[in-house]
């Protein structure tokens, strides 16, 4: 099981997105948080920004849609060329249909769960997914503290995925830094969104390498 580090540009210098993407060129993906000020109480960027940075990004884009009505809007991100598109289970009307549509359009399909959302009702969706995102903070803002009880949700997801022999990444988003990535990796996560831990480091490439090393070491102990 490989470890993937996906820095969130929510914590970057937004006046220089192209330069900020170059600073994280050693990461596996760039995590793009799209917020509409309805599903979450924050407003960031939308499809035009994603379309602008797709051609200049040195790494694939991992789009996290924290928006209402993803059934309507998510396919446009896949059509634009985003390599991975995540919708929220709480917002999707037809998650299986949406996941299939994202795949049809050439994107990896992913579904996110808020901290208070139970995994069990969405187990039937898993075979349609390439990634499951377990939120380890309340979505909407960067710099929050990791919610420890989410480790049990990660363990449950990993158990079900392994039992069913599914090829699904488990991503965690929120409070990921050197002090928390090991616990999340030991619980079964393999893909990590890190914002402040990377973009506020003096050397983002070194921060990415350190996080990857910690995650790989934790997996090796399991």
PDB file of N, CA and C in Angstrom, residues 44-138:
ATOM      1  N   UNK A  44     -14.557  29.698  -1.640  1.00  0.00           N
ATOM      2  CA  UNK A  44     -13.211  29.688  -2.207  1.00  0.00           C
ATOM      3  C   UNK A  44     -13.299  29.904  -3.709  1.00  0.00           C
ATOM      4  N   UNK A  45     -12.844  28.958  -4.497  1.00  0.00           N
ATOM      5  CA  UNK A  45     -12.821  29.085  -5.941  1.00  0.00           C
ATOM      6  C   UNK A  45     -13.740  28.075  -6.580  1.00  0.00           C
ATOM      7  N   UNK A  46     -13.903  28.195  -7.868  1.00  0.00           N
ATOM      8  CA  UNK A  46     -14.793  27.289  -8.573  1.00  0.00           C
ATOM      9  C   UNK A  46     -14.157  26.768  -9.841  1.00  0.00           C
ATOM     10  N   UNK A  47     -15.008  26.355 -10.775  1.00  0.00           N
ATOM     11  CA  UNK A  47     -14.545  25.704 -11.995  1.00  0.00           C
ATOM     12  C   UNK A  47     -13.577  26.561 -12.810  1.00  0.00           C
ATOM     13  N   UNK A  48     -13.795  27.884 -12.983  1.00  0.00           N
ATOM     14  CA  UNK A  48     -12.846  28.663 -13.794  1.00  0.00           C
ATOM     15  C   UNK A  48     -11.420  28.631 -13.251  1.00  0.00           C
ATOM     16  N   UNK A  49     -11.266  28.643 -11.932  1.00  0.00           N
ATOM     17  CA  UNK A  49      -9.913  28.580 -11.349  1.00  0.00           C
ATOM     18  C   UNK A  49      -9.300  27.216 -11.603  1.00  0.00           C
ATOM     19  N   UNK A  50     -10.084  26.164 -11.418  1.00  0.00           N
ATOM     20  CA  UNK A  50      -9.582  24.810 -11.679  1.00  0.00           C
ATOM     21  C   UNK A  50      -9.171  24.669 -13.138  1.00  0.00           C
ATOM     22  N   UNK A  51      -9.985  25.188 -14.047  1.00  0.00           N
ATOM     23  CA  UNK A  51      -9.646  25.113 -15.471  1.00  0.00           C
ATOM     24  C   UNK A  51      -8.360  25.879 -15.776  1.00  0.00           C
ATOM     25  N   UNK A  52      -8.111  26.956 -15.036  1.00  0.00           N
ATOM     26  CA  UNK A  52      -6.910  27.764 -15.280  1.00  0.00           C
ATOM     27  C   UNK A  52      -5.649  27.080 -14.783  1.00  0.00           C
ATOM     28  N   UNK A  53      -5.747  26.357 -13.666  1.00  0.00           N
ATOM     29  CA  UNK A  53      -4.522  25.770 -13.105  1.00  0.00           C
ATOM     30  C   UNK A  53      -4.251  24.357 -13.603  1.00  0.00           C
ATOM     31  N   UNK A  54      -5.258  23.697 -14.169  1.00  0.00           N
ATOM     32  CA  UNK A  54      -5.032  22.344 -14.679  1.00  0.00           C
ATOM     33  C   UNK A  54      -3.864  22.270 -15.677  1.00  0.00           C
ATOM     34  N   UNK A  55      -3.768  23.181 -16.650  1.00  0.00           N
ATOM     35  CA  UNK A  55      -2.684  23.054 -17.637  1.00  0.00           C
ATOM     36  C   UNK A  55      -1.298  23.365 -17.076  1.00  0.00           C
ATOM     37  N   UNK A  56      -1.219  24.072 -15.941  1.00  0.00           N
ATOM     38  CA  UNK A  56       0.093  24.504 -15.434  1.00  0.00           C
ATOM     39  C   UNK A  56       0.521  23.742 -14.189  1.00  0.00           C
ATOM     40  N   UNK A  57      -0.337  22.893 -13.657  1.00  0.00           N
ATOM     41  CA  UNK A  57       0.025  22.161 -12.444  1.00  0.00           C
ATOM     42  C   UNK A  57       1.015  21.045 -12.765  1.00  0.00           C
ATOM     43  N   UNK A  58       2.106  20.935 -11.992  1.00  0.00           N
ATOM     44  CA  UNK A  58       3.081  19.864 -12.235  1.00  0.00           C
ATOM     45  C   UNK A  58       2.623  18.507 -11.723  1.00  0.00           C
ATOM     46  N   UNK A  59       1.523  18.487 -10.981  1.00  0.00           N
ATOM     47  CA  UNK A  59       1.000  17.239 -10.420  1.00  0.00           C
ATOM     48  C   UNK A  59      -0.517  17.192 -10.635  1.00  0.00           C
ATOM     49  N   UNK A  60      -1.123  15.996 -10.567  1.00  0.00           N
ATOM     50  CA  UNK A  60      -2.569  15.890 -10.789  1.00  0.00           C
ATOM     51  C   UNK A  60      -3.368  16.672  -9.745  1.00  0.00           C
ATOM     52  N   UNK A  61      -4.592  17.039 -10.117  1.00  0.00           N
ATOM     53  CA  UNK A  61      -5.466  17.786  -9.222  1.00  0.00           C
ATOM     54  C   UNK A  61      -6.509  16.868  -8.599  1.00  0.00           C
ATOM     55  N   UNK A  62      -6.647  17.000  -7.304  1.00  0.00           N
ATOM     56  CA  UNK A  62      -7.601  16.248  -6.486  1.00  0.00           C
ATOM     57  C   UNK A  62      -8.648  17.254  -6.014  1.00  0.00           C
ATOM     58  N   UNK A  63      -9.800  17.256  -6.654  1.00  0.00           N
ATOM     59  CA  UNK A  63     -10.831  18.263  -6.397  1.00  0.00           C
ATOM     60  C   UNK A  63     -11.762  17.780  -5.283  1.00  0.00           C
ATOM     61  N   UNK A  64     -11.904  18.579  -4.241  1.00  0.00           N
ATOM     62  CA  UNK A  64     -12.794  18.261  -3.115  1.00  0.00           C
ATOM     63  C   UNK A  64     -13.948  19.253  -3.141  1.00  0.00           C
ATOM     64  N   UNK A  65     -15.120  18.788  -3.557  1.00  0.00           N
ATOM     65  CA  UNK A  65     -16.284  19.647  -3.711  1.00  0.00           C
ATOM     66  C   UNK A  65     -17.091  19.705  -2.413  1.00  0.00           C
ATOM     67  N   UNK A  66     -16.981  20.814  -1.715  1.00  0.00           N
ATOM     68  CA  UNK A  66     -17.797  21.065  -0.529  1.00  0.00           C
ATOM     69  C   UNK A  66     -18.907  22.017  -0.947  1.00  0.00           C
ATOM     70  N   UNK A  67     -19.836  21.463  -1.743  1.00  0.00           N
ATOM     71  CA  UNK A  67     -20.864  22.282  -2.380  1.00  0.00           C
ATOM     72  C   UNK A  67     -22.209  21.560  -2.340  1.00  0.00           C
ATOM     73  N   UNK A  68     -23.265  22.347  -2.466  1.00  0.00           N
ATOM     74  CA  UNK A  68     -24.587  21.773  -2.643  1.00  0.00           C
ATOM     75  C   UNK A  68     -24.753  21.305  -4.091  1.00  0.00           C
ATOM     76  N   UNK A  69     -25.615  20.328  -4.273  1.00  0.00           N
ATOM     77  CA  UNK A  69     -25.973  19.806  -5.591  1.00  0.00           C
ATOM     78  C   UNK A  69     -24.764  19.350  -6.413  1.00  0.00           C
ATOM     79  N   UNK A  70     -23.899  18.483  -5.844  1.00  0.00           N
ATOM     80  CA  UNK A  70     -22.775  17.977  -6.638  1.00  0.00           C
ATOM     81  C   UNK A  70     -23.228  17.126  -7.820  1.00  0.00           C
ATOM     82  N   UNK A  71     -24.449  16.549  -7.751  1.00  0.00           N
ATOM     83  CA  UNK A  71     -24.950  15.774  -8.885  1.00  0.00           C
ATOM     84  C   UNK A  71     -24.960  16.627 -10.153  1.00  0.00           C
ATOM     85  N   UNK A  72     -25.236  17.910  -9.985  1.00  0.00           N
ATOM     86  CA  UNK A  72     -25.267  18.820 -11.130  1.00  0.00           C
ATOM     87  C   UNK A  72     -23.877  19.333 -11.503  1.00  0.00           C
ATOM     88  N   UNK A  73     -23.058  19.686 -10.497  1.00  0.00           N
ATOM     89  CA  UNK A  73     -21.833  20.421 -10.765  1.00  0.00           C
ATOM     90  C   UNK A  73     -20.578  19.566 -10.872  1.00  0.00           C
ATOM     91  N   UNK A  74     -20.527  18.426 -10.201  1.00  0.00           N
ATOM     92  CA  UNK A  74     -19.291  17.631 -10.171  1.00  0.00           C
ATOM     93  C   UNK A  74     -18.832  17.163 -11.549  1.00  0.00           C
ATOM     94  N   UNK A  75     -19.731  16.700 -12.425  1.00  0.00           N
ATOM     95  CA  UNK A  75     -19.252  16.215 -13.732  1.00  0.00           C
ATOM     96  C   UNK A  75     -18.465  17.249 -14.523  1.00  0.00           C
ATOM     97  N   UNK A  76     -18.753  18.522 -14.344  1.00  0.00           N
ATOM     98  CA  UNK A  76     -18.040  19.557 -15.099  1.00  0.00           C
ATOM     99  C   UNK A  76     -16.555  19.573 -14.750  1.00  0.00           C
ATOM    100  N   UNK A  77     -16.223  19.245 -13.512  1.00  0.00           N
ATOM    101  CA  UNK A  77     -14.809  19.206 -13.111  1.00  0.00           C
ATOM    102  C   UNK A  77     -14.100  18.025 -13.768  1.00  0.00           C
ATOM    103  N   UNK A  78     -14.797  16.913 -13.894  1.00  0.00           N
ATOM    104  CA  UNK A  78     -14.220  15.770 -14.601  1.00  0.00           C
ATOM    105  C   UNK A  78     -14.070  16.080 -16.089  1.00  0.00           C
ATOM    106  N   UNK A  79     -15.064  16.725 -16.659  1.00  0.00           N
ATOM    107  CA  UNK A  79     -14.996  17.096 -18.075  1.00  0.00           C
ATOM    108  C   UNK A  79     -13.847  18.063 -18.338  1.00  0.00           C
ATOM    109  N   UNK A  80     -13.542  18.911 -17.349  1.00  0.00           N
ATOM    110  CA  UNK A  80     -12.451  19.874 -17.513  1.00  0.00           C
ATOM    111  C   UNK A  80     -11.084  19.203 -17.483  1.00  0.00           C
ATOM    112  N   UNK A  81     -11.029  17.978 -16.958  1.00  0.00           N
ATOM    113  CA  UNK A  81      -9.766  17.252 -16.923  1.00  0.00           C
ATOM    114  C   UNK A  81      -9.225  16.973 -15.548  1.00  0.00           C
ATOM    115  N   UNK A  82      -9.983  17.296 -14.511  1.00  0.00           N
ATOM    116  CA  UNK A  82      -9.529  16.985 -13.147  1.00  0.00           C
ATOM    117  C   UNK A  82      -9.358  15.477 -13.002  1.00  0.00           C
ATOM    118  N   UNK A  83      -8.238  15.078 -12.433  1.00  0.00           N
ATOM    119  CA  UNK A  83      -7.920  13.650 -12.365  1.00  0.00           C
ATOM    120  C   UNK A  83      -8.680  12.923 -11.264  1.00  0.00           C
ATOM    121  N   UNK A  84      -9.150  13.650 -10.252  1.00  0.00           N
ATOM    122  CA  UNK A  84      -9.944  13.051  -9.176  1.00  0.00           C
ATOM    123  C   UNK A  84     -10.965  14.075  -8.707  1.00  0.00           C
ATOM    124  N   UNK A  85     -12.204  13.638  -8.522  1.00  0.00           N
ATOM    125  CA  UNK A  85     -13.272  14.533  -8.066  1.00  0.00           C
ATOM    126  C   UNK A  85     -13.985  13.873  -6.894  1.00  0.00           C
ATOM    127  N   UNK A  86     -14.041  14.606  -5.780  1.00  0.00           N
ATOM    128  CA  UNK A  86     -14.690  14.116  -4.565  1.00  0.00           C
ATOM    129  C   UNK A  86     -15.961  14.907  -4.304  1.00  0.00           C
ATOM    130  N   UNK A  87     -17.069  14.195  -4.115  1.00  0.00           N
ATOM    131  CA  UNK A  87     -18.330  14.823  -3.720  1.00  0.00           C
ATOM    132  C   UNK A  87     -18.662  14.381  -2.298  1.00  0.00           C
ATOM    133  N   UNK A  88     -19.503  15.150  -1.621  1.00  0.00           N
ATOM    134  CA  UNK A  88     -19.887  14.791  -0.257  1.00  0.00           C
ATOM    135  C   UNK A  88     -21.137  13.918  -0.262  1.00  0.00           C
ATOM    136  N   UNK A  89     -21.086  12.857   0.530  1.00  0.00           N
ATOM    137  CA  UNK A  89     -22.223  11.951   0.649  1.00  0.00           C
ATOM    138  C   UNK A  89     -23.459  12.691   1.129  1.00  0.00           C
ATOM    139  N   UNK A  90     -23.265  13.669   1.998  1.00  0.00           N
ATOM    140  CA  UNK A  90     -24.389  14.394   2.590  1.00  0.00           C
ATOM    141  C   UNK A  90     -25.098  15.291   1.577  1.00  0.00           C
ATOM    142  N   UNK A  91     -24.421  15.612   0.474  1.00  0.00           N
ATOM    143  CA  UNK A  91     -24.984  16.549  -0.501  1.00  0.00           C
ATOM    144  C   UNK A  91     -25.486  15.878  -1.765  1.00  0.00           C
ATOM    145  N   UNK A  92     -25.037  14.668  -2.031  1.00  0.00           N
ATOM    146  CA  UNK A  92     -25.386  14.002  -3.287  1.00  0.00           C
ATOM    147  C   UNK A  92     -26.757  13.343  -3.190  1.00  0.00           C
ATOM    148  N   UNK A  93     -27.563  13.533  -4.210  1.00  0.00           N
ATOM    149  CA  UNK A  93     -28.884  12.899  -4.258  1.00  0.00           C
ATOM    150  C   UNK A  93     -28.802  11.455  -4.740  1.00  0.00           C
ATOM    151  N   UNK A  94     -27.880  11.201  -5.659  1.00  0.00           N
ATOM    152  CA  UNK A  94     -27.736   9.862  -6.246  1.00  0.00           C
ATOM    153  C   UNK A  94     -26.245   9.536  -6.321  1.00  0.00           C
ATOM    154  N   UNK A  95     -25.623   9.179  -5.194  1.00  0.00           N
ATOM    155  CA  UNK A  95     -24.163   9.013  -5.169  1.00  0.00           C
ATOM    156  C   UNK A  95     -23.634   7.932  -6.099  1.00  0.00           C
ATOM    157  N   UNK A  96     -24.352   6.833  -6.256  1.00  0.00           N
ATOM    158  CA  UNK A  96     -23.872   5.783  -7.149  1.00  0.00           C
ATOM    159  C   UNK A  96     -23.877   6.268  -8.595  1.00  0.00           C
ATOM    160  N   UNK A  97     -24.965   6.898  -8.994  1.00  0.00           N
ATOM    161  CA  UNK A  97     -25.035   7.424 -10.354  1.00  0.00           C
ATOM    162  C   UNK A  97     -23.951   8.465 -10.594  1.00  0.00           C
ATOM    163  N   UNK A  98     -23.714   9.331  -9.611  1.00  0.00           N
ATOM    164  CA  UNK A  98     -22.700  10.368  -9.760  1.00  0.00           C
ATOM    165  C   UNK A  98     -21.305   9.758  -9.844  1.00  0.00           C
ATOM    166  N   UNK A  99     -21.024   8.782  -8.993  1.00  0.00           N
ATOM    167  CA  UNK A  99     -19.710   8.135  -9.026  1.00  0.00           C
ATOM    168  C   UNK A  99     -19.462   7.497 -10.389  1.00  0.00           C
ATOM    169  N   UNK A 100     -20.462   6.854 -10.935  1.00  0.00           N
ATOM    170  CA  UNK A 100     -20.318   6.226 -12.249  1.00  0.00           C
ATOM    171  C   UNK A 100     -20.107   7.261 -13.345  1.00  0.00           C
ATOM    172  N   UNK A 101     -20.777   8.388 -13.225  1.00  0.00           N
ATOM    173  CA  UNK A 101     -20.627   9.446 -14.228  1.00  0.00           C
ATOM    174  C   UNK A 101     -19.213  10.032 -14.194  1.00  0.00           C
ATOM    175  N   UNK A 102     -18.674  10.222 -13.008  1.00  0.00           N
ATOM    176  CA  UNK A 102     -17.313  10.751 -12.898  1.00  0.00           C
ATOM    177  C   UNK A 102     -16.315   9.807 -13.555  1.00  0.00           C
ATOM    178  N   UNK A 103     -16.485   8.521 -13.304  1.00  0.00           N
ATOM    179  CA  UNK A 103     -15.600   7.538 -13.941  1.00  0.00           C
ATOM    180  C   UNK A 103     -15.773   7.552 -15.458  1.00  0.00           C
ATOM    181  N   UNK A 104     -17.011   7.651 -15.912  1.00  0.00           N
ATOM    182  CA  UNK A 104     -17.264   7.654 -17.350  1.00  0.00           C
ATOM    183  C   UNK A 104     -16.552   8.813 -18.022  1.00  0.00           C
ATOM    184  N   UNK A 105     -16.455   9.923 -17.319  1.00  0.00           N
ATOM    185  CA  UNK A 105     -15.828  11.119 -17.867  1.00  0.00           C
ATOM    186  C   UNK A 105     -14.308  11.110 -17.706  1.00  0.00           C
ATOM    187  N   UNK A 106     -13.763  10.041 -17.127  1.00  0.00           N
ATOM    188  CA  UNK A 106     -12.313   9.899 -17.064  1.00  0.00           C
ATOM    189  C   UNK A 106     -11.657  10.291 -15.767  1.00  0.00           C
ATOM    190  N   UNK A 107     -12.444  10.638 -14.760  1.00  0.00           N
ATOM    191  CA  UNK A 107     -11.901  11.021 -13.456  1.00  0.00           C
ATOM    192  C   UNK A 107     -11.986   9.855 -12.481  1.00  0.00           C
ATOM    193  N   UNK A 108     -11.123   9.872 -11.490  1.00  0.00           N
ATOM    194  CA  UNK A 108     -11.319   8.987 -10.352  1.00  0.00           C
ATOM    195  C   UNK A 108     -12.515   9.517  -9.571  1.00  0.00           C
ATOM    196  N   UNK A 109     -13.363   8.618  -9.081  1.00  0.00           N
ATOM    197  CA  UNK A 109     -14.538   9.032  -8.319  1.00  0.00           C
ATOM    198  C   UNK A 109     -14.266   8.852  -6.830  1.00  0.00           C
ATOM    199  N   UNK A 110     -14.649   9.841  -6.055  1.00  0.00           N
ATOM    200  CA  UNK A 110     -14.392   9.799  -4.613  1.00  0.00           C
ATOM    201  C   UNK A 110     -15.580  10.390  -3.862  1.00  0.00           C
ATOM    202  N   UNK A 111     -15.792   9.888  -2.658  1.00  0.00           N
ATOM    203  CA  UNK A 111     -16.883  10.364  -1.814  1.00  0.00           C
ATOM    204  C   UNK A 111     -16.327  10.727  -0.443  1.00  0.00           C
ATOM    205  N   UNK A 112     -16.795  11.845   0.096  1.00  0.00           N
ATOM    206  CA  UNK A 112     -16.342  12.328   1.401  1.00  0.00           C
ATOM    207  C   UNK A 112     -17.448  12.198   2.438  1.00  0.00           C
ATOM    208  N   UNK A 113     -17.025  11.976   3.679  1.00  0.00           N
ATOM    209  CA  UNK A 113     -17.946  11.899   4.815  1.00  0.00           C
ATOM    210  C   UNK A 113     -17.531  12.911   5.869  1.00  0.00           C
ATOM    211  N   UNK A 114     -18.480  13.735   6.315  1.00  0.00           N
ATOM    212  CA  UNK A 114     -18.229  14.624   7.444  1.00  0.00           C
ATOM    213  C   UNK A 114     -17.992  13.802   8.714  1.00  0.00           C
ATOM    214  N   UNK A 115     -17.390  14.416   9.747  1.00  0.00           N
ATOM    215  CA  UNK A 115     -17.120  13.664  10.977  1.00  0.00           C
ATOM    216  C   UNK A 115     -18.358  13.022  11.602  1.00  0.00           C
ATOM    217  N   UNK A 116     -19.510  13.666  11.511  1.00  0.00           N
ATOM    218  CA  UNK A 116     -20.715  13.120  12.150  1.00  0.00           C
ATOM    219  C   UNK A 116     -21.504  12.184  11.243  1.00  0.00           C
ATOM    220  N   UNK A 117     -21.027  11.957  10.032  1.00  0.00           N
ATOM    221  CA  UNK A 117     -21.744  11.082   9.095  1.00  0.00           C
ATOM    222  C   UNK A 117     -21.295   9.643   9.270  1.00  0.00           C
ATOM    223  N   UNK A 118     -22.253   8.761   9.490  1.00  0.00           N
ATOM    224  CA  UNK A 118     -21.972   7.338   9.686  1.00  0.00           C
ATOM    225  C   UNK A 118     -21.576   6.692   8.357  1.00  0.00           C
ATOM    226  N   UNK A 119     -20.565   5.858   8.399  1.00  0.00           N
ATOM    227  CA  UNK A 119     -20.115   5.150   7.204  1.00  0.00           C
ATOM    228  C   UNK A 119     -21.110   4.091   6.735  1.00  0.00           C
ATOM    229  N   UNK A 120     -21.767   3.424   7.663  1.00  0.00           N
ATOM    230  CA  UNK A 120     -22.546   2.228   7.338  1.00  0.00           C
ATOM    231  C   UNK A 120     -23.594   2.423   6.235  1.00  0.00           C
ATOM    232  N   UNK A 121     -24.381   3.497   6.228  1.00  0.00           N
ATOM    233  CA  UNK A 121     -25.389   3.633   5.164  1.00  0.00           C
ATOM    234  C   UNK A 121     -24.804   3.761   3.763  1.00  0.00           C
ATOM    235  N   UNK A 122     -23.517   4.085   3.689  1.00  0.00           N
ATOM    236  CA  UNK A 122     -22.905   4.321   2.388  1.00  0.00           C
ATOM    237  C   UNK A 122     -22.014   3.170   1.936  1.00  0.00           C
ATOM    238  N   UNK A 123     -22.027   2.070   2.666  1.00  0.00           N
ATOM    239  CA  UNK A 123     -21.229   0.922   2.253  1.00  0.00           C
ATOM    240  C   UNK A 123     -21.599   0.426   0.849  1.00  0.00           C
ATOM    241  N   UNK A 124     -22.890   0.467   0.441  1.00  0.00           N
ATOM    242  CA  UNK A 124     -23.210   0.026  -0.922  1.00  0.00           C
ATOM    243  C   UNK A 124     -22.567   0.869  -2.029  1.00  0.00           C
ATOM    244  N   UNK A 125     -22.120   2.079  -1.685  1.00  0.00           N
ATOM    245  CA  UNK A 125     -21.511   2.951  -2.688  1.00  0.00           C
ATOM    246  C   UNK A 125     -20.044   2.581  -2.934  1.00  0.00           C
ATOM    247  N   UNK A 126     -19.409   1.930  -1.972  1.00  0.00           N
ATOM    248  CA  UNK A 126     -17.967   1.703  -2.039  1.00  0.00           C
ATOM    249  C   UNK A 126     -17.485   1.085  -3.347  1.00  0.00           C
ATOM    250  N   UNK A 127     -18.156   0.067  -3.904  1.00  0.00           N
ATOM    251  CA  UNK A 127     -17.636  -0.519  -5.146  1.00  0.00           C
ATOM    252  C   UNK A 127     -17.589   0.452  -6.331  1.00  0.00           C
ATOM    253  N   UNK A 128     -18.301   1.561  -6.215  1.00  0.00           N
ATOM    254  CA  UNK A 128     -18.320   2.552  -7.292  1.00  0.00           C
ATOM    255  C   UNK A 128     -17.222   3.602  -7.138  1.00  0.00           C
ATOM    256  N   UNK A 129     -16.443   3.515  -6.053  1.00  0.00           N
ATOM    257  CA  UNK A 129     -15.483   4.556  -5.709  1.00  0.00           C
ATOM    258  C   UNK A 129     -14.047   4.129  -5.968  1.00  0.00           C
ATOM    259  N   UNK A 130     -13.218   5.129  -6.218  1.00  0.00           N
ATOM    260  CA  UNK A 130     -11.768   4.937  -6.263  1.00  0.00           C
ATOM    261  C   UNK A 130     -11.118   5.449  -4.980  1.00  0.00           C
ATOM    262  N   UNK A 131     -11.847   6.292  -4.247  1.00  0.00           N
ATOM    263  CA  UNK A 131     -11.307   6.835  -3.000  1.00  0.00           C
ATOM    264  C   UNK A 131     -12.449   7.202  -2.056  1.00  0.00           C
ATOM    265  N   UNK A 132     -12.228   6.988  -0.774  1.00  0.00           N
ATOM    266  CA  UNK A 132     -13.145   7.430   0.277  1.00  0.00           C
ATOM    267  C   UNK A 132     -12.403   8.446   1.128  1.00  0.00           C
ATOM    268  N   UNK A 133     -12.980   9.627   1.273  1.00  0.00           N
ATOM    269  CA  UNK A 133     -12.381  10.682   2.093  1.00  0.00           C
ATOM    270  C   UNK A 133     -13.082  10.735   3.437  1.00  0.00           C
ATOM    271  N   UNK A 134     -12.332  10.463   4.502  1.00  0.00           N
ATOM    272  CA  UNK A 134     -12.839  10.581   5.866  1.00  0.00           C
ATOM    273  C   UNK A 134     -12.373  11.920   6.419  1.00  0.00           C
ATOM    274  N   UNK A 135     -13.312  12.836   6.615  1.00  0.00           N
ATOM    275  CA  UNK A 135     -12.964  14.146   7.160  1.00  0.00           C
ATOM    276  C   UNK A 135     -12.595  14.011   8.639  1.00  0.00           C
ATOM    277  N   UNK A 136     -11.433  14.529   8.991  1.00  0.00           N
ATOM    278  CA  UNK A 136     -10.978  14.483  10.383  1.00  0.00           C
ATOM    279  C   UNK A 136     -11.051  15.852  11.043  1.00  0.00           C
ATOM    280  N   UNK A 137     -11.745  16.781  10.371  1.00  0.00           N
ATOM    281  CA  UNK A 137     -12.186  18.060  10.936  1.00  0.00           C
ATOM    282  C   UNK A 137     -13.535  18.368  10.302  1.00  0.00           C
ATOM    283  N   UNK A 138     -14.232  19.350  10.832  1.00  0.00           N
ATOM    284  CA  UNK A 138     -15.443  19.815  10.180  1.00  0.00           C
ATOM    285  C   UNK A 138     -15.042  20.582   8.922  1.00  0.00           C
TER     286      UNK A 138
END
